[in-house]
Short mmCIF file of C-alpha atoms and ligand atoms in Angstrom, two decimals:
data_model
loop_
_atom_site.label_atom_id
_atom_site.label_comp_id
_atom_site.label_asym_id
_atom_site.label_seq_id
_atom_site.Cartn_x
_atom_site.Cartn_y
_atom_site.Cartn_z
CA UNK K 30 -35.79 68.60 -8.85
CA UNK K 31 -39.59 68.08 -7.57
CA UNK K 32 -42.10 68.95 -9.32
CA UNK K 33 -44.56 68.84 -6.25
CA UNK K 34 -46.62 71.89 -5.26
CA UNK K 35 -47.80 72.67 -2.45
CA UNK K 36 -50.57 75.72 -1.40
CA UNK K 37 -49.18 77.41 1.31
CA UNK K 38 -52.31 79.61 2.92
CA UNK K 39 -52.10 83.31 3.61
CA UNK K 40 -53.84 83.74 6.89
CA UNK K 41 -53.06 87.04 7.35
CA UNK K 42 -54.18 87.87 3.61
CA UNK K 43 -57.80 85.86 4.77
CA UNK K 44 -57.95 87.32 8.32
CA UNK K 45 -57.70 91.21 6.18
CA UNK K 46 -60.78 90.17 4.21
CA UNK K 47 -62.63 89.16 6.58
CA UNK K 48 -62.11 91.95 9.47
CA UNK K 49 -62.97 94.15 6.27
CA UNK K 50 -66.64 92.86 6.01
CA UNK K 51 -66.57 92.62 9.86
CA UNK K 52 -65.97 96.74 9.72
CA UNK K 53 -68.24 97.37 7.00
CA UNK K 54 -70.75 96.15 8.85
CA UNK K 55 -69.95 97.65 11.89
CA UNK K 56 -70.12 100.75 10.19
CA UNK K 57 -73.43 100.10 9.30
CA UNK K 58 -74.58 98.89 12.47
CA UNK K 59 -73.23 102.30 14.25
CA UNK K 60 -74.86 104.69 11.36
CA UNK K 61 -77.84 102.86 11.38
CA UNK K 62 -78.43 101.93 15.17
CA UNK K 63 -75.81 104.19 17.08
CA UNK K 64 -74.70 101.32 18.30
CA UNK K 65 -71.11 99.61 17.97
CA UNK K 66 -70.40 95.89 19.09
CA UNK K 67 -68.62 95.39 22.72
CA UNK K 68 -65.96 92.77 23.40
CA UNK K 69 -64.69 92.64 26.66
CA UNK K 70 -61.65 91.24 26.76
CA UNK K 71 -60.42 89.84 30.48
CA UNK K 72 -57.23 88.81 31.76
CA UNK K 73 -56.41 87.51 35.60
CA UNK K 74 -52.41 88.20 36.09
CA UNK K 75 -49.25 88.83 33.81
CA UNK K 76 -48.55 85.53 31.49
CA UNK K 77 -46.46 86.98 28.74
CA UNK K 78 -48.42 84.46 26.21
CA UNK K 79 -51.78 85.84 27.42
CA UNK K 80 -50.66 89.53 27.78
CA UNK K 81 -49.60 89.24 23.51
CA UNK K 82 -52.69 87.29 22.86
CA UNK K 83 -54.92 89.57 24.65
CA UNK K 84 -53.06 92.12 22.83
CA UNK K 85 -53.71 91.39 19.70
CA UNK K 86 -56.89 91.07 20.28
CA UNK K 87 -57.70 94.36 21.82
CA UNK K 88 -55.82 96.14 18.69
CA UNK K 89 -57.87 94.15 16.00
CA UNK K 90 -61.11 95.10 17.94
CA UNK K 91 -59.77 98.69 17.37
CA UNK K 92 -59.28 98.14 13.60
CA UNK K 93 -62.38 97.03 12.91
CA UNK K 94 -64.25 99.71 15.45
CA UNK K 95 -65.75 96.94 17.59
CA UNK K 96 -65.31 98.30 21.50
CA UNK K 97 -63.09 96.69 23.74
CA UNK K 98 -63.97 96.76 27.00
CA UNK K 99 -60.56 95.27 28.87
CA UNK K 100 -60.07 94.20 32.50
CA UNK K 101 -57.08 93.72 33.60
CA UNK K 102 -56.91 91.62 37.16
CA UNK K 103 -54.76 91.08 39.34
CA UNK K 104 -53.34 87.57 39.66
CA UNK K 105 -54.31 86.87 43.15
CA UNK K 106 -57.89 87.88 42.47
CA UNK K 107 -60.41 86.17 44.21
CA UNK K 108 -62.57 83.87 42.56
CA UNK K 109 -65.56 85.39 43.84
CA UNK K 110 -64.95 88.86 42.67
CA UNK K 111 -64.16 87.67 38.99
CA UNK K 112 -67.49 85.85 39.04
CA UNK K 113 -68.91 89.30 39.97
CA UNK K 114 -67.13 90.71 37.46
CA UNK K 115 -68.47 88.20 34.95
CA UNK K 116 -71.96 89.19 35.79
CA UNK K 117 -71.21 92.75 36.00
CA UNK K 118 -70.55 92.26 32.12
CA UNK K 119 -72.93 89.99 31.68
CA UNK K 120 -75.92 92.69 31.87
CA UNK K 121 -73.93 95.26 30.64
CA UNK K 122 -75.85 96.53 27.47
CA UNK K 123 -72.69 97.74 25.54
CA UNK K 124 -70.59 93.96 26.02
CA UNK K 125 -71.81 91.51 23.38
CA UNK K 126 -69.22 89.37 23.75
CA UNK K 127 -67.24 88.26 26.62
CA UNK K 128 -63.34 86.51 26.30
CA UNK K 129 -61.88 85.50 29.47
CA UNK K 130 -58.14 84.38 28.35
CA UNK K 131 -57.06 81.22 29.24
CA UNK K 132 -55.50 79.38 31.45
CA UNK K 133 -56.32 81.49 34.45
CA UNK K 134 -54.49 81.21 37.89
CA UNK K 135 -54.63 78.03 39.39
CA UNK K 136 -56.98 79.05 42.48
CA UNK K 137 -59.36 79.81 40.17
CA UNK K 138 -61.55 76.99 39.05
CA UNK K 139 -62.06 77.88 35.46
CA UNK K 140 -64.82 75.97 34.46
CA UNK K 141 -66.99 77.75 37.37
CA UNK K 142 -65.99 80.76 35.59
CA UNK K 143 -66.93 79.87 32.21
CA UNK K 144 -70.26 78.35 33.54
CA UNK K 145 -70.81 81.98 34.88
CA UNK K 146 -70.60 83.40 31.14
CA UNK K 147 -73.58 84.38 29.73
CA UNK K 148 -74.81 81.93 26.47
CA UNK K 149 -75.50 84.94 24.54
CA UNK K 150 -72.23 86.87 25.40
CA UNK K 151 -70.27 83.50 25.10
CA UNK K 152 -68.58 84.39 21.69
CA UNK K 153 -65.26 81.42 22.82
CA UNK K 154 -67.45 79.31 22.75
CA UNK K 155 -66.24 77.63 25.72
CA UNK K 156 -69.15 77.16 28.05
CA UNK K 157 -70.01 73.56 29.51
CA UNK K 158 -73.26 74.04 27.58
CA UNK K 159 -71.95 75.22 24.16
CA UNK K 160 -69.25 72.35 24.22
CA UNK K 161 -71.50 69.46 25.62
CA UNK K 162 -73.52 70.64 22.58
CA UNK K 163 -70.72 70.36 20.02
CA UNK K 164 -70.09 66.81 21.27
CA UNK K 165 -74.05 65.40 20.30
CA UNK K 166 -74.84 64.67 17.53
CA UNK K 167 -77.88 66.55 16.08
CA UNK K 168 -77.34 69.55 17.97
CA UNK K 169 -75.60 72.44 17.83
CA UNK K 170 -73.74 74.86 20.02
CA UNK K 171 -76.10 77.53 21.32
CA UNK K 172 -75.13 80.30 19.47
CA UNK K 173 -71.01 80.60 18.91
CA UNK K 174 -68.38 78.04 17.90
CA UNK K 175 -64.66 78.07 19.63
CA UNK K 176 -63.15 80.76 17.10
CA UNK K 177 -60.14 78.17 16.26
CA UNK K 178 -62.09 75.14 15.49
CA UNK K 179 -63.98 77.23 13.81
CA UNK K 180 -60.70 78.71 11.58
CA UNK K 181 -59.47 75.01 10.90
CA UNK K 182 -63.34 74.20 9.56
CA UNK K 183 -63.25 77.65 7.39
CA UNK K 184 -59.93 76.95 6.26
CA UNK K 185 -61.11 73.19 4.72
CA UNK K 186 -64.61 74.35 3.20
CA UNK K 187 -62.69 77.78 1.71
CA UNK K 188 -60.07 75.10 -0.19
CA UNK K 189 -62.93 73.48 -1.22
CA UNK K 190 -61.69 70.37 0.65
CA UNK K 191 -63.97 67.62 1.61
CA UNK K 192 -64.00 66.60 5.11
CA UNK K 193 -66.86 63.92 5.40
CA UNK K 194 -65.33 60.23 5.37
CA UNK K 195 -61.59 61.94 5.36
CA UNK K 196 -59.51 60.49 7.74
CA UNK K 197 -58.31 63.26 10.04
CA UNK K 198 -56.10 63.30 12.53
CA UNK K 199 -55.27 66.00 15.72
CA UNK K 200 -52.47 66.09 17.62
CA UNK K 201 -52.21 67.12 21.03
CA UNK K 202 -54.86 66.90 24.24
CA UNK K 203 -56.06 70.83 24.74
CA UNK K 204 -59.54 71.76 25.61
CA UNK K 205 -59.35 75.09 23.92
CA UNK K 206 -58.70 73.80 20.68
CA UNK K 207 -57.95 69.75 20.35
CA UNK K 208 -61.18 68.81 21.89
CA UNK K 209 -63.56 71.18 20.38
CA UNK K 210 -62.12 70.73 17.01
CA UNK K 211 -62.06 67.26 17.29
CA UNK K 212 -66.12 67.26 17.66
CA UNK K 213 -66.47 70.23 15.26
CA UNK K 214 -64.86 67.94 12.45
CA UNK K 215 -67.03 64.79 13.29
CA UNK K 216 -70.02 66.36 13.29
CA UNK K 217 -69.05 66.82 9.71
CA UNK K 218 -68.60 62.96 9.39
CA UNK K 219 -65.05 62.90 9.43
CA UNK K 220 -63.32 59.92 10.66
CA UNK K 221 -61.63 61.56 13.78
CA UNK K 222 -57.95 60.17 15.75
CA UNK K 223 -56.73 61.93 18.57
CA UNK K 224 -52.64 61.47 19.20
CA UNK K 225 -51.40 62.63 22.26
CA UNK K 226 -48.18 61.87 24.40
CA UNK K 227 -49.59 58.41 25.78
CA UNK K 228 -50.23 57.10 21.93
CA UNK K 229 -48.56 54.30 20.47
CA UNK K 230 -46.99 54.78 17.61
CA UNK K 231 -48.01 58.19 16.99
CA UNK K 232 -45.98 58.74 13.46
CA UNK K 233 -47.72 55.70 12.12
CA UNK K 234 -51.35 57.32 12.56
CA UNK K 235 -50.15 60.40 11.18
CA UNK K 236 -49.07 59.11 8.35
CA UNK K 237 -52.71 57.72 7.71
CA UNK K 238 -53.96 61.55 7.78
CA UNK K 239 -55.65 63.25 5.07
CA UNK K 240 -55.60 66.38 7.43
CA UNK K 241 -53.45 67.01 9.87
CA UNK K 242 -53.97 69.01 12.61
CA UNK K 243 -51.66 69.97 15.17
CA UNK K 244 -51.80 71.55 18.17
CA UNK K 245 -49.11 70.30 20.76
CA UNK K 246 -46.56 73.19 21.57
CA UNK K 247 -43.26 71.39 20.60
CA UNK K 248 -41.16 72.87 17.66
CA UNK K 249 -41.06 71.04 14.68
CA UNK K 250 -41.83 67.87 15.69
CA UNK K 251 -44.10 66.62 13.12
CA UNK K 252 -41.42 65.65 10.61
CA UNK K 253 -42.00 65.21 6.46
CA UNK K 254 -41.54 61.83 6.55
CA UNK K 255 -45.28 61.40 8.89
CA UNK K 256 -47.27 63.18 6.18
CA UNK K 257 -48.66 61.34 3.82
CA UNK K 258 -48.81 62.86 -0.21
CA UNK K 259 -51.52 65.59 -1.07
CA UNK K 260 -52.20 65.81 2.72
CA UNK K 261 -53.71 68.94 4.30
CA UNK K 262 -51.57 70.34 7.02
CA UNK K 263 -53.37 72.57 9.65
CA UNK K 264 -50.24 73.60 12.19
CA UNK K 265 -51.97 75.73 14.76
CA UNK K 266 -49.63 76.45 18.05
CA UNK K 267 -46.68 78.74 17.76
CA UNK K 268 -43.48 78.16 19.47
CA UNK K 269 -40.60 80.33 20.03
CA UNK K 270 -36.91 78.96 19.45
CA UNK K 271 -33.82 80.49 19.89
CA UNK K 272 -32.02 81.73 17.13
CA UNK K 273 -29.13 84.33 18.00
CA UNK K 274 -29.20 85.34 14.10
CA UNK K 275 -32.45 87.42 15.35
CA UNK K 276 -32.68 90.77 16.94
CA UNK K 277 -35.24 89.28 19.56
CA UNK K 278 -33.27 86.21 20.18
CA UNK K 279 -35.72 83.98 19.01
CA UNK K 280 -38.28 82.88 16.15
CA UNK K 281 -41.82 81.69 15.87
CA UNK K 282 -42.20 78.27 14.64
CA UNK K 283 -45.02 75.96 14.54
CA UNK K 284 -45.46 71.96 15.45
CA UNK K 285 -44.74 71.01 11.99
CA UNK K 286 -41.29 70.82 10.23
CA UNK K 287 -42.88 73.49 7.47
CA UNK K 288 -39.52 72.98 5.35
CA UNK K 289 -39.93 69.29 5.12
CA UNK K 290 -43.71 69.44 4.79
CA UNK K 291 -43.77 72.01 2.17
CA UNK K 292 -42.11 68.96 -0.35
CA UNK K 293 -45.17 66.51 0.65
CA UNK K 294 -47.77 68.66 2.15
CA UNK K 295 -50.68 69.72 -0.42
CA UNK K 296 -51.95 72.77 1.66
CA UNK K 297 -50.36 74.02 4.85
CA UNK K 298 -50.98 76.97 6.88
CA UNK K 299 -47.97 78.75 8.25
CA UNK K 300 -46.44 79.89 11.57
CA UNK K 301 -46.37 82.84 11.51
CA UNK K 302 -49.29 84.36 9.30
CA UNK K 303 -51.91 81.07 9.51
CA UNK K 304 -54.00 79.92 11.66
CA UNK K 305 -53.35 83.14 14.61
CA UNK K 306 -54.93 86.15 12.48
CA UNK K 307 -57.62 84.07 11.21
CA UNK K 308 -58.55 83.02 14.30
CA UNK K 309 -58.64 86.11 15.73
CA UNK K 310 -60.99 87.17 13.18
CA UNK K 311 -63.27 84.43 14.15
CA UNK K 312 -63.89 86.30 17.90
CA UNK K 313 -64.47 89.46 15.65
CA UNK K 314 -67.23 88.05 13.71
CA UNK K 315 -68.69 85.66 16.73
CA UNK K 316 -68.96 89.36 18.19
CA UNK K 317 -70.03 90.82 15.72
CA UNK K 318 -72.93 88.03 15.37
CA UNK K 319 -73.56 88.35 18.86
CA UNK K 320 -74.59 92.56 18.47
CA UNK K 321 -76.18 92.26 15.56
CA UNK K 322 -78.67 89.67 17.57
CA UNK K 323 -78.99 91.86 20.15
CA UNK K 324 -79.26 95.59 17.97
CA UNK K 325 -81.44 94.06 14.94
CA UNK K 326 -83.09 90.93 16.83
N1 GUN E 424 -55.87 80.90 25.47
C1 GUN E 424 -55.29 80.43 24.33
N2 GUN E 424 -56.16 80.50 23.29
C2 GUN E 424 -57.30 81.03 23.79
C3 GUN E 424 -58.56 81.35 23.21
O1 GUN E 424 -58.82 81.15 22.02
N3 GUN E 424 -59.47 81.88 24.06
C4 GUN E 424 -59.22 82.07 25.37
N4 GUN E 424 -60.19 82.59 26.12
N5 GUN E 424 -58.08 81.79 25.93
C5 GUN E 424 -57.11 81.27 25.16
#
């Protein structure tokens, strides 16, 4: 028998406290101001990834008392009349934050959207401006960071682990998350890798990680045997398998082989109950930020 232990975090159980301080102050904001913070919350078309994500989001907002303001498009929208939309929200005094989900159709040229966003409503994070920021050194992102960077870099400092000079290593080639995480964590002076499909001898670098973090969309495919001892495992994108043992038909799994990686791992988020809630959170509180700028200056 092994006597190795590993931390396995409760996101959900972190996600609770937090939206609890989020709706304390909300409350306080409303009895004090008469104001509550606005999230509007967009979707172009039916995705059934984006239709649970947005979702989820709408319901926390609900929990928490923020107002979601939700738009629901049609997929063949035109590009120009989301950009009107975006502006229509944009001086709208009751959105403080705005979350277009991503991807959106493929006649829409998402970066003009995003451009379109205003910096002060921009609680993804995701504007040219916010990310070009993130990637220089000595300067920040306007006002918000992307809410699941921002959960892997709350999830480190909470364990109390050290991230300058630690060799960390992300897997996968997203904008939404790899990228911006990727910049978050060197700005912190770690010593950033990026694996994706075209990397040689991708288990190799891996196994060099003192965090991991992965975000590819293929089940299990980090295996024990890449993780090196006491590493921190951050598995972030959820993937549904088969399994007729299951009402639905299937189960949620993440990138990493969480069975294996439990016996080597030192920390490691789950799938389901991680990253997901926590990062969710994050949008809450960028929002939240974003009114309380706005209400108390
Ligand atoms: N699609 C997948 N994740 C996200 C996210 O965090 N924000 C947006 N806007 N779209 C997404």
């Amino acid at each position: 028998m092994s006597d190795h232990k590993v931390t396995i975090i409760d996101g959900k159980a972190v996600a609770q406290t937090i939206r609890s301080k989020i709706a304390a102050e909300v409350c306080r904001l409303s009895e004090t101001y008469i104001k509550v913070p606005g999230l509007a919350v967009m979707i172009v078309g039916q995705r059934k990834d984006s239709q649970s994500y947005v979702n989820m989001k709408r319901k926390a907002c609900a929990e928490v008392g923020i107002k979601s303001i939700d738009l629901d498009l049609l997929e063949n929208v035109s590009e120009s009349e989301l950009i009107s939309k975006v502006h229509e929200l944009n001086v709208n005094p009751d959105v403080h934050g705005i979350l277009g989900q991503l991807p959106l159709p493929k006649h829409i040229n998402e970066e003009k959207i995003l451009t379109e966003i205003s910096l002060g409503k921009d609680v993804d994070g995701f504007h040219p401006l916010n990310i070009g920021k993130l990637a220089m050194k000595g300067r920040d992102p306007c006002l918000f960071r992307p809410c699941c960077p921002e959960t892997c870099y709350y999830i480190l400092t909470r364990h109390g682990i050290t991230i300058k000079g630690k060799n960390v290593v992300v897997v996968g080639r997203s904008n939404i998350v790899v990228l911006p995480v990727s910049l978050l964590l060197l700005k912190e002076d770690a010593t950033v890798t990026m694996v994706h499909s075209r990397t040689k001898e991708p288990e190799s670098i891996v196994r060099n990680a003192d965090i991991i973090i992965a975000v590819v969309g293929q089940a299990a495919m980090i295996k024990g045997s890449w993780i090196k001892p006491g590493a921190v495992v951050i598995d972030v994108r959820t993937n549904a398998v088969d399994d007729p043992g299951k009402k639905s038909g299937y189960r949620l799994v993440g990138d990493v082989d969480f069975q294996e990686a439990c016996k080597t791992a030192g920390c490691i988020t789950p799938i389901p109950g991680g990253v997901g809630p926590m990062t969710v959170a994050m949008l809450l509180k960028n929002t939240l930020d974003g009114a309380k700028r706005v209400i108390e200056g």
